[in-house]
Amino acid sequence: MDALDIFEIAPAKKQLSDRSVIFPGYSVMNVIAKVMAYTPPNNMSQEDFEKTLSENFVKETHYQQYHQCRALAFQADVMKRHGKYEDALSVIDEMKSIYDPQLHSRVLVKEYVTDHCLDLIAASAFWLHHYGRNDEALRLCDQVVDTMLPVIEATELVTKLTILTPVCRTLVNQRQLSASKKAHELFRTHVSDPAALAGGKAHPSMSMCVPIMIILKCCSSEGDAYADLSTDVAYMLNRNDPVWVETTCLTYFDAAWSTMCAEACLCLAKMTGCISHDESSALIKEVLKCLEESANTLEKEDGTIVNSMAHSYYSEILSELENLSSPV
């Protein structure tokens, strides 16, 4: 973290003719801030340090189109990480006025390994929905699917998982069968089926596909049994999630992984007449276990909420469980 701090105060900084050599350093710092514990320099708070870092990156990249897009994605990411989603949406609007996926996506991947702009734009669709801007959210979902999904290489399954998860969550939350079926088909075609074909060669994060796909299958099945229902029930009751998946999901999807698993189990438990009473009871127990883990992830000991959007999702699933358990 000290390297960029030193660069900012170095007298020779003004003599550097090609400042783009330090741009990947800013990007790496953002990744570190997202997934690792660190101590900011000069006794700064993490929010102030990351805010300053992102502002410097934006300033450094003026008039350099695709670098500016990456810098704005960094700035939006910092804002959302500290709960300032509305501010992040404003920055993403600015980024979208510059970003052209066909022109910039490949070069961003080459320069920064991942097209972070694409990730943030897709994530923002769910943010818009969460804040009641549903028409904008649906238009953005269409934009992601129609103009951004086609630029992603077929082998880039992690990127497809990252951008389609918030899109599909937004569609399913419409509570309309047509939207749920669209989400199911998108995820199956571009993420779930290719991940299954890749098998053990797929990135470890692709294991996240299964519970997400279960939610989509249940929401698009109209309550009827589907072909591999028993397999899905067995998977959810016997899975062994790696430790890192809980916070990774929170970082990229604004949802605790345990909450997603709770929803998948709850969806399966609601398939009355399709599964046995024993299976339904076991699934409800698993929901309770998952929601307890979610509470531990999302609520600090002093009661502070770690991520307001993820906590809202957790509260929604908890309420659904309570309604299911209440006598009519």
mmCIF file of C-alpha atoms in Angstrom:
data_model
loop_
_atom_site.group_PDB
_atom_site.id
_atom_site.type_symbol
_atom_site.label_atom_id
_atom_site.label_comp_id
_atom_site.label_asym_id
_atom_site.label_seq_id
_atom_site.Cartn_x
_atom_site.Cartn_y
_atom_site.Cartn_z
ATOM 1 C CA MET A 1 0.000 0.000 0.000
ATOM 2 C CA ASP A 2 2.953 2.323 0.623
ATOM 3 C CA ALA A 3 4.215 2.268 -2.983
ATOM 4 C CA LEU A 4 1.512 4.554 -4.423
ATOM 5 C CA ASP A 5 1.705 6.768 -1.354
ATOM 6 C CA ILE A 6 5.429 7.265 -2.023
ATOM 7 C CA PHE A 7 4.711 7.917 -5.701
ATOM 8 C CA GLU A 8 2.245 10.702 -4.824
ATOM 9 C CA ILE A 9 4.868 12.685 -2.909
ATOM 10 C CA ALA A 10 7.909 11.852 -5.058
ATOM 11 C CA PRO A 11 9.494 15.002 -6.649
ATOM 12 C CA ALA A 12 10.294 13.005 -9.801
ATOM 13 C CA LYS A 13 6.606 12.267 -10.374
ATOM 14 C CA LYS A 14 6.220 15.302 -12.649
ATOM 15 C CA GLN A 15 9.108 14.118 -14.816
ATOM 16 C CA LEU A 16 7.438 10.776 -15.645
ATOM 17 C CA SER A 17 6.346 11.094 -19.274
ATOM 18 C CA ASP A 18 4.173 7.970 -19.407
ATOM 19 C CA ARG A 19 2.123 7.875 -16.222
ATOM 20 C CA SER A 20 0.172 4.839 -17.430
ATOM 21 C CA VAL A 21 2.922 2.574 -16.055
ATOM 22 C CA ILE A 22 1.523 3.097 -12.558
ATOM 23 C CA PHE A 23 -2.148 2.565 -13.457
ATOM 24 C CA PRO A 24 -2.090 -1.223 -12.871
ATOM 25 C CA GLY A 25 -0.757 -0.444 -9.384
ATOM 26 C CA TYR A 26 -3.924 1.474 -8.563
ATOM 27 C CA SER A 27 -6.012 -1.413 -9.861
ATOM 28 C CA VAL A 28 -4.114 -3.959 -7.765
ATOM 29 C CA MET A 29 -4.601 -1.796 -4.672
ATOM 30 C CA ASN A 30 -8.350 -1.883 -5.239
ATOM 31 C CA VAL A 31 -8.330 -5.671 -5.460
ATOM 32 C CA ILE A 32 -6.281 -5.898 -2.254
ATOM 33 C CA ALA A 33 -8.674 -3.531 -0.475
ATOM 34 C CA LYS A 34 -11.632 -5.681 -1.565
ATOM 35 C CA VAL A 35 -10.384 -9.087 -0.476
ATOM 36 C CA MET A 36 -7.572 -8.650 2.074
ATOM 37 C CA ALA A 37 -7.049 -7.075 5.471
ATOM 38 C CA TYR A 38 -4.552 -4.204 5.397
ATOM 39 C CA THR A 39 -3.423 -1.181 7.398
ATOM 40 C CA PRO A 40 -3.653 2.172 5.542
ATOM 41 C CA PRO A 41 -0.624 4.488 5.728
ATOM 42 C CA ASN A 42 -0.451 7.713 7.759
ATOM 43 C CA ASN A 43 -3.087 6.563 10.273
ATOM 44 C CA MET A 44 -5.846 7.095 7.693
ATOM 45 C CA SER A 45 -9.149 5.251 7.915
ATOM 46 C CA GLN A 46 -9.666 2.627 5.240
ATOM 47 C CA GLU A 47 -12.501 4.646 3.697
ATOM 48 C CA ASP A 48 -10.457 7.847 3.499
ATOM 49 C CA PHE A 49 -7.433 6.029 2.118
ATOM 50 C CA GLU A 50 -9.417 4.194 -0.566
ATOM 51 C CA LYS A 51 -11.363 7.357 -1.440
ATOM 52 C CA THR A 52 -8.106 9.304 -1.885
ATOM 53 C CA LEU A 53 -6.555 6.490 -3.892
ATOM 54 C CA SER A 54 -9.530 6.289 -6.262
ATOM 55 C CA GLU A 55 -9.654 10.088 -6.690
ATOM 56 C CA ASN A 56 -5.945 10.129 -7.560
ATOM 57 C CA PHE A 57 -6.482 7.346 -10.103
ATOM 58 C CA VAL A 58 -9.328 9.273 -11.744
ATOM 59 C CA LYS A 59 -7.198 12.430 -11.831
ATOM 60 C CA GLU A 60 -4.223 10.589 -13.333
ATOM 61 C CA THR A 61 -6.287 9.055 -16.146
ATOM 62 C CA HIS A 62 -8.042 12.143 -17.520
ATOM 63 C CA TYR A 63 -8.209 12.096 -21.353
ATOM 64 C CA GLN A 64 -7.114 8.428 -21.491
ATOM 65 C CA GLN A 65 -10.386 6.761 -22.292
ATOM 66 C CA TYR A 66 -10.181 3.128 -21.249
ATOM 67 C CA HIS A 67 -7.890 3.910 -18.296
ATOM 68 C CA GLN A 68 -10.402 6.549 -17.197
ATOM 69 C CA CYS A 69 -13.154 3.902 -17.372
ATOM 70 C CA ARG A 70 -11.129 1.623 -15.091
ATOM 71 C CA ALA A 71 -10.456 4.482 -12.672
ATOM 72 C CA LEU A 72 -14.155 5.374 -12.470
ATOM 73 C CA ALA A 73 -14.999 1.705 -11.870
ATOM 74 C CA PHE A 74 -12.476 1.766 -9.006
ATOM 75 C CA GLN A 75 -14.111 4.902 -7.574
ATOM 76 C CA ALA A 76 -17.608 3.405 -7.802
ATOM 77 C CA ASP A 77 -16.388 0.184 -6.198
ATOM 78 C CA VAL A 78 -14.912 2.087 -3.239
ATOM 79 C CA MET A 79 -18.162 3.996 -2.752
ATOM 80 C CA LYS A 80 -20.335 0.882 -2.786
ATOM 81 C CA ARG A 81 -17.909 -0.946 -0.497
ATOM 82 C CA HIS A 82 -18.523 1.752 2.105
ATOM 83 C CA GLY A 83 -22.291 1.715 1.630
ATOM 84 C CA LYS A 84 -22.612 4.771 -0.622
ATOM 85 C CA TYR A 85 -24.544 3.055 -3.402
ATOM 86 C CA GLU A 86 -26.301 6.167 -4.702
ATOM 87 C CA ASP A 87 -22.949 7.952 -5.140
ATOM 88 C CA ALA A 88 -21.573 4.837 -6.837
ATOM 89 C CA LEU A 89 -24.493 4.836 -9.278
ATOM 90 C CA SER A 90 -23.720 8.444 -10.241
ATOM 91 C CA VAL A 91 -20.093 7.549 -10.963
ATOM 92 C CA ILE A 92 -21.192 4.520 -13.005
ATOM 93 C CA ASP A 93 -23.425 6.815 -15.076
ATOM 94 C CA GLU A 94 -20.351 8.912 -15.833
ATOM 95 C CA MET A 95 -18.360 5.792 -16.688
ATOM 96 C CA LYS A 96 -21.093 4.515 -19.021
ATOM 97 C CA SER A 97 -20.913 7.777 -20.986
ATOM 98 C CA ILE A 98 -17.320 6.842 -21.902
ATOM 99 C CA TYR A 99 -17.299 3.043 -21.845
ATOM 100 C CA ASP A 100 -17.874 1.144 -25.080
ATOM 101 C CA PRO A 101 -17.725 -2.629 -24.452
ATOM 102 C CA GLN A 102 -16.804 -3.488 -28.021
ATOM 103 C CA LEU A 103 -14.031 -0.903 -28.052
ATOM 104 C CA HIS A 104 -12.730 -1.116 -24.486
ATOM 105 C CA SER A 105 -13.459 -4.546 -22.972
ATOM 106 C CA ARG A 106 -10.671 -6.540 -24.649
ATOM 107 C CA VAL A 107 -8.030 -3.893 -23.969
ATOM 108 C CA LEU A 108 -9.152 -3.605 -20.335
ATOM 109 C CA VAL A 109 -8.772 -7.361 -19.895
ATOM 110 C CA LYS A 110 -5.312 -7.196 -21.470
ATOM 111 C CA GLU A 111 -4.228 -4.303 -19.246
ATOM 112 C CA TYR A 112 -6.028 -5.129 -15.983
ATOM 113 C CA VAL A 113 -6.774 -8.910 -16.284
ATOM 114 C CA THR A 114 -10.531 -8.283 -15.835
ATOM 115 C CA ASP A 115 -12.982 -5.783 -17.296
ATOM 116 C CA HIS A 116 -13.968 -4.230 -13.977
ATOM 117 C CA CYS A 117 -16.239 -1.749 -15.769
ATOM 118 C CA LEU A 118 -18.432 -4.556 -17.010
ATOM 119 C CA ASP A 119 -18.556 -6.096 -13.524
ATOM 120 C CA LEU A 120 -19.664 -2.823 -11.896
ATOM 121 C CA ILE A 121 -22.252 -1.974 -14.562
ATOM 122 C CA ALA A 122 -23.881 -5.398 -14.186
ATOM 123 C CA ALA A 123 -23.778 -5.180 -10.382
ATOM 124 C CA SER A 124 -25.444 -1.780 -10.516
ATOM 125 C CA ALA A 125 -28.552 -3.288 -12.137
ATOM 126 C CA PHE A 126 -29.392 -4.947 -8.829
ATOM 127 C CA TRP A 127 -28.591 -1.767 -6.913
ATOM 128 C CA LEU A 128 -31.067 0.163 -9.064
ATOM 129 C CA HIS A 129 -33.728 -2.475 -8.398
ATOM 130 C CA HIS A 130 -32.998 -2.381 -4.674
ATOM 131 C CA TYR A 131 -33.467 1.384 -4.555
ATOM 132 C CA GLY A 132 -36.800 1.261 -6.393
ATOM 133 C CA ARG A 133 -35.509 2.316 -9.802
ATOM 134 C CA ASN A 134 -36.842 -0.852 -11.361
ATOM 135 C CA ASP A 135 -37.447 0.362 -14.915
ATOM 136 C CA GLU A 136 -33.842 1.570 -15.104
ATOM 137 C CA ALA A 137 -32.684 -1.742 -13.657
ATOM 138 C CA LEU A 138 -34.511 -3.752 -16.318
ATOM 139 C CA ARG A 139 -33.205 -1.533 -19.127
ATOM 140 C CA LEU A 140 -29.686 -2.026 -17.813
ATOM 141 C CA CYS A 141 -30.202 -5.810 -17.629
ATOM 142 C CA ASP A 142 -31.156 -5.757 -21.327
ATOM 143 C CA GLN A 143 -28.117 -3.619 -22.104
ATOM 144 C CA VAL A 144 -25.773 -6.015 -20.301
ATOM 145 C CA VAL A 145 -27.233 -9.057 -22.087
ATOM 146 C CA ASP A 146 -27.481 -7.460 -25.537
ATOM 147 C CA THR A 147 -24.273 -5.409 -25.762
ATOM 148 C CA MET A 148 -21.874 -6.621 -23.072
ATOM 149 C CA LEU A 149 -22.366 -10.369 -22.734
ATOM 150 C CA PRO A 150 -21.438 -10.932 -26.430
ATOM 151 C CA VAL A 151 -17.949 -9.404 -25.959
ATOM 152 C CA ILE A 152 -17.000 -11.933 -23.261
ATOM 153 C CA GLU A 153 -15.002 -14.912 -24.501
ATOM 154 C CA ALA A 154 -16.732 -18.276 -24.126
ATOM 155 C CA THR A 155 -13.960 -19.485 -21.802
ATOM 156 C CA GLU A 156 -14.340 -16.547 -19.384
ATOM 157 C CA LEU A 157 -16.875 -18.299 -17.165
ATOM 158 C CA VAL A 158 -16.000 -16.388 -13.994
ATOM 159 C CA THR A 159 -16.767 -13.091 -15.747
ATOM 160 C CA LYS A 160 -20.076 -14.486 -16.990
ATOM 161 C CA LEU A 161 -20.916 -15.663 -13.470
ATOM 162 C CA THR A 162 -20.037 -12.218 -12.110
ATOM 163 C CA ILE A 163 -22.179 -10.234 -14.539
ATOM 164 C CA LEU A 164 -25.144 -12.588 -14.903
ATOM 165 C CA THR A 165 -25.707 -13.223 -11.197
ATOM 166 C CA PRO A 166 -26.931 -9.658 -10.452
ATOM 167 C CA VAL A 167 -28.847 -9.569 -13.745
ATOM 168 C CA CYS A 168 -30.626 -12.851 -12.960
ATOM 169 C CA ARG A 169 -31.326 -11.813 -9.368
ATOM 170 C CA THR A 170 -32.934 -8.626 -10.688
ATOM 171 C CA LEU A 171 -35.086 -10.581 -13.158
ATOM 172 C CA VAL A 172 -36.215 -13.163 -10.591
ATOM 173 C CA ASN A 173 -37.158 -10.415 -8.153
ATOM 174 C CA GLN A 174 -39.759 -9.211 -10.657
ATOM 175 C CA ARG A 175 -41.895 -12.142 -9.414
ATOM 176 C CA GLN A 176 -43.025 -12.783 -12.976
ATOM 177 C CA LEU A 177 -42.783 -16.222 -14.548
ATOM 178 C CA SER A 178 -41.537 -14.872 -17.901
ATOM 179 C CA ALA A 179 -38.714 -12.938 -16.216
ATOM 180 C CA SER A 180 -37.762 -15.960 -14.085
ATOM 181 C CA LYS A 181 -37.662 -18.210 -17.150
ATOM 182 C CA LYS A 182 -35.483 -15.665 -18.953
ATOM 183 C CA ALA A 183 -33.080 -15.589 -15.986
ATOM 184 C CA HIS A 184 -32.994 -19.387 -15.837
ATOM 185 C CA GLU A 185 -32.227 -19.705 -19.553
ATOM 186 C CA LEU A 186 -29.516 -17.031 -19.453
ATOM 187 C CA PHE A 187 -27.736 -18.581 -16.484
ATOM 188 C CA ARG A 188 -28.096 -22.141 -17.761
ATOM 189 C CA THR A 189 -26.806 -21.327 -21.244
ATOM 190 C CA HIS A 190 -23.913 -19.038 -20.359
ATOM 191 C CA VAL A 191 -22.805 -20.210 -16.916
ATOM 192 C CA SER A 192 -24.212 -23.449 -15.501
ATOM 193 C CA ASP A 193 -23.994 -25.757 -18.531
ATOM 194 C CA PRO A 194 -20.500 -24.566 -19.606
ATOM 195 C CA ALA A 195 -19.262 -24.941 -16.002
ATOM 196 C CA ALA A 196 -20.619 -28.498 -15.889
ATOM 197 C CA LEU A 197 -18.868 -29.307 -19.164
ATOM 198 C CA ALA A 198 -15.580 -27.872 -17.841
ATOM 199 C CA GLY A 199 -15.838 -30.110 -14.777
ATOM 200 C CA GLY A 200 -12.718 -30.102 -12.605
ATOM 201 C CA LYS A 201 -10.997 -27.689 -14.989
ATOM 202 C CA ALA A 202 -13.408 -24.880 -14.070
ATOM 203 C CA HIS A 203 -12.362 -22.167 -11.644
ATOM 204 C CA PRO A 204 -13.235 -23.047 -7.998
ATOM 205 C CA SER A 205 -15.679 -20.131 -7.845
ATOM 206 C CA MET A 206 -17.867 -21.898 -10.400
ATOM 207 C CA SER A 207 -19.106 -24.126 -7.559
ATOM 208 C CA MET A 208 -21.323 -21.135 -6.745
ATOM 209 C CA CYS A 209 -23.378 -21.970 -9.826
ATOM 210 C CA VAL A 210 -25.325 -24.809 -8.226
ATOM 211 C CA PRO A 211 -27.316 -22.999 -5.479
ATOM 212 C CA ILE A 212 -27.912 -20.013 -7.780
ATOM 213 C CA MET A 213 -29.188 -22.358 -10.483
ATOM 214 C CA ILE A 214 -31.448 -24.111 -7.963
ATOM 215 C CA ILE A 215 -33.097 -20.795 -7.098
ATOM 216 C CA LEU A 216 -33.627 -20.058 -10.787
ATOM 217 C CA LYS A 217 -35.022 -23.538 -11.513
ATOM 218 C CA CYS A 218 -37.477 -23.338 -8.609
ATOM 219 C CA CYS A 219 -38.638 -19.828 -9.547
ATOM 220 C CA SER A 220 -39.234 -20.811 -13.172
ATOM 221 C CA SER A 221 -40.884 -24.187 -12.524
ATOM 222 C CA GLU A 222 -44.261 -22.879 -11.252
ATOM 223 C CA GLY A 223 -43.933 -25.171 -8.247
ATOM 224 C CA ASP A 224 -43.739 -28.321 -10.362
ATOM 225 C CA ALA A 225 -41.019 -30.932 -9.939
ATOM 226 C CA TYR A 226 -38.140 -30.665 -12.404
ATOM 227 C CA ALA A 227 -35.873 -33.410 -13.706
ATOM 228 C CA ASP A 228 -32.961 -33.226 -11.250
ATOM 229 C CA LEU A 229 -34.870 -32.059 -8.168
ATOM 230 C CA SER A 230 -33.750 -34.973 -5.977
ATOM 231 C CA THR A 231 -30.130 -34.371 -6.992
ATOM 232 C CA ASP A 232 -30.430 -30.711 -5.997
ATOM 233 C CA VAL A 233 -31.954 -31.587 -2.625
ATOM 234 C CA ALA A 234 -29.101 -34.000 -1.932
ATOM 235 C CA TYR A 235 -26.532 -31.406 -3.003
ATOM 236 C CA MET A 236 -27.862 -28.695 -0.683
ATOM 237 C CA LEU A 237 -28.058 -31.064 2.284
ATOM 238 C CA ASN A 238 -24.566 -32.491 1.773
ATOM 239 C CA ARG A 239 -22.515 -29.648 0.284
ATOM 240 C CA ASN A 240 -19.211 -28.551 1.792
ATOM 241 C CA ASP A 241 -18.667 -24.882 0.981
ATOM 242 C CA PRO A 242 -15.111 -23.499 1.127
ATOM 243 C CA VAL A 243 -14.607 -20.792 3.740
ATOM 244 C CA TRP A 244 -13.739 -18.069 1.219
ATOM 245 C CA VAL A 245 -17.054 -18.266 -0.641
ATOM 246 C CA GLU A 246 -19.036 -16.440 2.095
ATOM 247 C CA THR A 247 -17.111 -13.168 1.857
ATOM 248 C CA THR A 248 -16.378 -13.479 -1.867
ATOM 249 C CA CYS A 249 -20.108 -13.546 -2.555
ATOM 250 C CA LEU A 250 -20.590 -10.558 -0.243
ATOM 251 C CA THR A 251 -17.834 -8.626 -2.028
ATOM 252 C CA TYR A 252 -19.053 -9.220 -5.566
ATOM 253 C CA PHE A 253 -22.814 -9.776 -5.235
ATOM 254 C CA ASP A 254 -23.805 -7.807 -2.101
ATOM 255 C CA ALA A 255 -25.170 -11.006 -0.584
ATOM 256 C CA ALA A 256 -23.767 -13.421 1.962
ATOM 257 C CA TRP A 257 -23.260 -16.833 0.387
ATOM 258 C CA SER A 258 -25.043 -18.418 3.338
ATOM 259 C CA THR A 259 -28.138 -16.322 2.526
ATOM 260 C CA MET A 260 -28.116 -17.533 -1.082
ATOM 261 C CA CYS A 261 -27.861 -21.105 0.160
ATOM 262 C CA ALA A 262 -30.705 -20.432 2.601
ATOM 263 C CA GLU A 263 -32.872 -19.193 -0.266
ATOM 264 C CA ALA A 264 -32.008 -22.248 -2.382
ATOM 265 C CA CYS A 265 -32.972 -24.586 0.479
ATOM 266 C CA LEU A 266 -36.151 -22.622 1.164
ATOM 267 C CA CYS A 267 -37.133 -22.755 -2.510
ATOM 268 C CA LEU A 268 -36.696 -26.529 -2.475
ATOM 269 C CA ALA A 269 -38.603 -26.906 0.803
ATOM 270 C CA LYS A 270 -41.564 -25.063 -0.741
ATOM 271 C CA MET A 271 -41.846 -27.697 -3.486
ATOM 272 C CA THR A 272 -44.618 -29.430 -1.547
ATOM 273 C CA GLY A 273 -45.782 -32.660 -3.114
ATOM 274 C CA CYS A 274 -42.479 -32.968 -4.979
ATOM 275 C CA ILE A 275 -40.212 -33.970 -2.094
ATOM 276 C CA SER A 276 -40.708 -36.057 1.069
ATOM 277 C CA HIS A 277 -41.642 -34.617 4.459
ATOM 278 C CA ASP A 278 -38.272 -35.712 5.855
ATOM 279 C CA GLU A 279 -36.431 -33.905 3.066
ATOM 280 C CA SER A 280 -38.515 -30.783 3.606
ATOM 281 C CA SER A 281 -37.785 -30.819 7.344
ATOM 282 C CA ALA A 282 -34.062 -31.304 6.705
ATOM 283 C CA LEU A 283 -34.063 -28.399 4.259
ATOM 284 C CA ILE A 284 -35.773 -26.095 6.778
ATOM 285 C CA LYS A 285 -33.106 -27.008 9.343
ATOM 286 C CA GLU A 286 -30.466 -26.142 6.758
ATOM 287 C CA VAL A 287 -32.164 -22.791 6.113
ATOM 288 C CA LEU A 288 -31.968 -21.983 9.835
ATOM 289 C CA LYS A 289 -28.305 -22.992 9.937
ATOM 290 C CA CYS A 290 -27.492 -20.838 6.911
ATOM 291 C CA LEU A 291 -29.363 -17.816 8.232
ATOM 292 C CA GLU A 292 -27.522 -18.074 11.541
ATOM 293 C CA GLU A 293 -24.261 -17.931 9.584
ATOM 294 C CA SER A 294 -25.584 -14.949 7.620
ATOM 295 C CA ALA A 295 -26.361 -13.074 10.834
ATOM 296 C CA ASN A 296 -22.808 -13.689 12.063
ATOM 297 C CA THR A 297 -21.404 -12.459 8.742
ATOM 298 C CA LEU A 298 -23.568 -9.367 8.391
ATOM 299 C CA GLU A 299 -23.905 -8.122 11.973
ATOM 300 C CA LYS A 300 -20.958 -7.064 14.129
ATOM 301 C CA GLU A 301 -20.996 -7.630 17.896
ATOM 302 C CA ASP A 302 -21.974 -3.987 18.480
ATOM 303 C CA GLY A 303 -24.963 -4.382 16.132
ATOM 304 C CA THR A 304 -23.395 -2.551 13.180
ATOM 305 C CA ILE A 305 -24.571 -3.839 9.797
ATOM 306 C CA VAL A 306 -21.668 -4.843 7.543
ATOM 307 C CA ASN A 307 -23.556 -4.492 4.241
ATOM 308 C CA SER A 308 -27.030 -2.941 4.183
ATOM 309 C CA MET A 309 -28.073 -4.492 0.866
ATOM 310 C CA ALA A 310 -26.943 -7.981 1.904
ATOM 311 C CA HIS A 311 -28.676 -7.568 5.258
ATOM 312 C CA SER A 312 -31.923 -6.582 3.516
ATOM 313 C CA TYR A 313 -31.716 -9.812 1.489
ATOM 314 C CA TYR A 314 -31.057 -11.826 4.655
ATOM 315 C CA SER A 315 -34.067 -10.206 6.366
ATOM 316 C CA GLU A 316 -36.259 -11.015 3.366
ATOM 317 C CA ILE A 317 -35.362 -14.723 3.437
ATOM 318 C CA LEU A 318 -35.793 -14.823 7.217
ATOM 319 C CA SER A 319 -39.274 -13.293 6.826
ATOM 320 C CA GLU A 320 -40.177 -15.852 4.147
ATOM 321 C CA LEU A 321 -39.118 -18.651 6.486
ATOM 322 C CA GLU A 322 -41.197 -17.226 9.344
ATOM 323 C CA ASN A 323 -44.242 -16.952 7.053
ATOM 324 C CA LEU A 324 -43.753 -20.530 5.891
ATOM 325 C CA SER A 325 -43.506 -21.765 9.468
ATOM 326 C CA SER A 326 -46.500 -19.782 10.790
ATOM 327 C CA PRO A 327 -49.800 -21.652 11.002
ATOM 328 C CA VAL A 328 -52.464 -20.470 8.537
#
